[in-house]
Amino acid sequence: MKRVLALIVLSVALVGCGDTKPETEAESESEKVNRALGGTEDDVPAFERWLDTIQPAADVDIALMKAFNDGDDGTASLDRLHRIGDESRGIAEDVKGERLRTFLVAYSEGVQGMADAYQAIVDAPADAKIKPLALRLGRSKQRVRKLDLKLLTVYKDVLSPDRLKGLQEHARELKRRADEARGG
């Protein structure tokens, strides 16, 4: 079970890596990304709140993997992942731009799906077959991963080379921590 979970958790190590903070340019990074994803000028504050809310998902995911590998059920981390999914979806639903709202809601639902899949594993009886539960978690993580890749593609188009390099370093650090958490 630990091996399956470790591989699945690693597949979405980038989740929530969107660490955007406005710069002192004419148009902030958040404004550029917001516009590229179909948001309106009025959506920038909601988009920034959504990013702040969703960003810890990767750290929580890694904490869950570590807890599972240590034989713990990760209750606190699991509760936090549920909150991240719920709160980010609430913010996303208030976005006016339809394309941006659709993307943010789907991403938030993906995080909530991960939390639900982890919860199913925690709640499973001791004699339950773990493979179907692990596959469910893997599908949830793959859904978020696809959305994460779309977000990273937008970042490549709008971020400065230095800022993009920093984001890539952040992603590598998340991968390293995920590898370490799974014991690899």
mmCIF file of N, CA, C and O in Angstrom, residues 27 30-47 94-101:
data_model
loop_
_atom_site.group_PDB
_atom_site.id
_atom_site.type_symbol
_atom_site.label_atom_id
_atom_site.label_comp_id
_atom_site.label_asym_id
_atom_site.label_seq_id
_atom_site.Cartn_x
_atom_site.Cartn_y
_atom_site.Cartn_z
ATOM 1 N N GLU A 27 1.744 45.651 -14.971
ATOM 2 C CA GLU A 27 0.715 44.639 -14.743
ATOM 3 C C GLU A 27 1.342 43.552 -13.884
ATOM 4 O O GLU A 27 2.393 43.009 -14.226
ATOM 5 N N SER A 30 -0.211 38.262 -11.133
ATOM 6 C CA SER A 30 -1.578 37.779 -10.935
ATOM 7 C C SER A 30 -2.507 38.313 -12.014
ATOM 8 O O SER A 30 -3.364 37.585 -12.511
ATOM 9 N N GLU A 31 -2.323 39.556 -12.378
ATOM 10 C CA GLU A 31 -3.166 40.135 -13.437
ATOM 11 C C GLU A 31 -2.907 39.441 -14.766
ATOM 12 O O GLU A 31 -3.851 39.144 -15.510
ATOM 13 N N LYS A 32 -1.636 39.156 -15.072
ATOM 14 C CA LYS A 32 -1.294 38.486 -16.322
ATOM 15 C C LYS A 32 -1.877 37.067 -16.373
ATOM 16 O O LYS A 32 -2.461 36.655 -17.367
ATOM 17 N N VAL A 33 -1.688 36.332 -15.296
ATOM 18 C CA VAL A 33 -2.194 34.950 -15.253
ATOM 19 C C VAL A 33 -3.717 34.957 -15.288
ATOM 20 O O VAL A 33 -4.336 34.183 -16.017
ATOM 21 N N ASN A 34 -4.319 35.840 -14.520
ATOM 22 C CA ASN A 34 -5.773 35.981 -14.489
ATOM 23 C C ASN A 34 -6.304 36.218 -15.904
ATOM 24 O O ASN A 34 -7.229 35.556 -16.361
ATOM 25 N N ARG A 35 -5.703 37.168 -16.613
ATOM 26 C CA ARG A 35 -6.140 37.498 -17.961
ATOM 27 C C ARG A 35 -5.931 36.309 -18.897
ATOM 28 O O ARG A 35 -6.803 35.975 -19.703
ATOM 29 N N ALA A 36 -4.775 35.645 -18.798
ATOM 30 C CA ALA A 36 -4.464 34.510 -19.670
ATOM 31 C C ALA A 36 -5.441 33.348 -19.466
ATOM 32 O O ALA A 36 -5.711 32.594 -20.398
ATOM 33 N N LEU A 37 -5.975 33.230 -18.262
ATOM 34 C CA LEU A 37 -6.935 32.152 -17.972
ATOM 35 C C LEU A 37 -8.379 32.580 -18.221
ATOM 36 O O LEU A 37 -9.303 31.822 -17.947
ATOM 37 N N GLY A 38 -8.588 33.788 -18.724
ATOM 38 C CA GLY A 38 -9.940 34.228 -19.078
ATOM 39 C C GLY A 38 -10.643 35.024 -17.999
ATOM 40 O O GLY A 38 -11.859 35.204 -18.063
ATOM 41 N N GLY A 39 -9.918 35.524 -17.023
ATOM 42 C CA GLY A 39 -10.529 36.323 -15.969
ATOM 43 C C GLY A 39 -10.679 37.781 -16.380
ATOM 44 O O GLY A 39 -10.059 38.234 -17.337
ATOM 45 N N THR A 40 -11.497 38.502 -15.652
ATOM 46 C CA THR A 40 -11.684 39.924 -15.882
ATOM 47 C C THR A 40 -10.824 40.714 -14.903
ATOM 48 O O THR A 40 -10.277 40.153 -13.951
ATOM 49 N N GLU A 41 -10.724 41.993 -15.133
ATOM 50 C CA GLU A 41 -9.959 42.850 -14.219
ATOM 51 C C GLU A 41 -10.531 42.767 -12.803
ATOM 52 O O GLU A 41 -9.784 42.785 -11.821
ATOM 53 N N ASP A 42 -11.838 42.647 -12.702
ATOM 54 C CA ASP A 42 -12.492 42.549 -11.391
ATOM 55 C C ASP A 42 -12.181 41.232 -10.678
ATOM 56 O O ASP A 42 -12.387 41.118 -9.471
ATOM 57 N N ASP A 43 -11.700 40.229 -11.412
ATOM 58 C CA ASP A 43 -11.434 38.909 -10.834
ATOM 59 C C ASP A 43 -10.064 38.807 -10.164
ATOM 60 O O ASP A 43 -9.803 37.826 -9.465
ATOM 61 N N VAL A 44 -9.190 39.784 -10.361
ATOM 62 C CA VAL A 44 -7.823 39.687 -9.839
ATOM 63 C C VAL A 44 -7.797 39.454 -8.324
ATOM 64 O O VAL A 44 -7.110 38.541 -7.858
ATOM 65 N N PRO A 45 -8.541 40.216 -7.509
ATOM 66 C CA PRO A 45 -8.483 39.956 -6.060
ATOM 67 C C PRO A 45 -8.950 38.541 -5.688
ATOM 68 O O PRO A 45 -8.331 37.889 -4.839
ATOM 69 N N ALA A 46 -10.006 38.064 -6.337
ATOM 70 C CA ALA A 46 -10.495 36.712 -6.052
ATOM 71 C C ALA A 46 -9.467 35.670 -6.502
ATOM 72 O O ALA A 46 -9.231 34.678 -5.810
ATOM 73 N N PHE A 47 -8.842 35.908 -7.660
ATOM 74 C CA PHE A 47 -7.824 34.989 -8.158
ATOM 75 C C PHE A 47 -6.654 34.910 -7.182
ATOM 76 O O PHE A 47 -6.167 33.820 -6.869
ATOM 77 N N ASP A 94 -17.142 32.648 -6.989
ATOM 78 C CA ASP A 94 -17.438 34.077 -7.018
ATOM 79 C C ASP A 94 -16.755 34.812 -8.170
ATOM 80 O O ASP A 94 -16.982 36.007 -8.364
ATOM 81 N N VAL A 95 -15.918 34.130 -8.934
ATOM 82 C CA VAL A 95 -15.216 34.751 -10.062
ATOM 83 C C VAL A 95 -16.212 35.022 -11.183
ATOM 84 O O VAL A 95 -17.053 34.184 -11.502
ATOM 85 N N LYS A 96 -16.108 36.209 -11.773
ATOM 86 C CA LYS A 96 -17.046 36.617 -12.816
ATOM 87 C C LYS A 96 -16.704 36.033 -14.191
ATOM 88 O O LYS A 96 -17.587 35.651 -14.939
ATOM 89 N N GLY A 97 -15.425 35.981 -14.534
ATOM 90 C CA GLY A 97 -15.017 35.451 -15.839
ATOM 91 C C GLY A 97 -15.313 33.961 -15.919
ATOM 92 O O GLY A 97 -14.786 33.181 -15.132
ATOM 93 N N GLU A 98 -16.135 33.573 -16.888
ATOM 94 C CA GLU A 98 -16.594 32.181 -16.970
ATOM 95 C C GLU A 98 -15.449 31.195 -17.175
ATOM 96 O O GLU A 98 -15.392 30.162 -16.504
ATOM 97 N N ARG A 99 -14.525 31.493 -18.098
ATOM 98 C CA ARG A 99 -13.409 30.573 -18.339
ATOM 99 C C ARG A 99 -12.544 30.399 -17.099
ATOM 100 O O ARG A 99 -12.178 29.276 -16.733
ATOM 101 N N LEU A 100 -12.225 31.505 -16.439
ATOM 102 C CA LEU A 100 -11.418 31.436 -15.225
ATOM 103 C C LEU A 100 -12.173 30.708 -14.121
ATOM 104 O O LEU A 100 -11.613 29.841 -13.447
ATOM 105 N N ARG A 101 -13.448 31.038 -13.947
ATOM 106 C CA ARG A 101 -14.258 30.387 -12.909
ATOM 107 C C ARG A 101 -14.294 28.875 -13.137
ATOM 108 O O ARG A 101 -14.103 28.094 -12.211
#
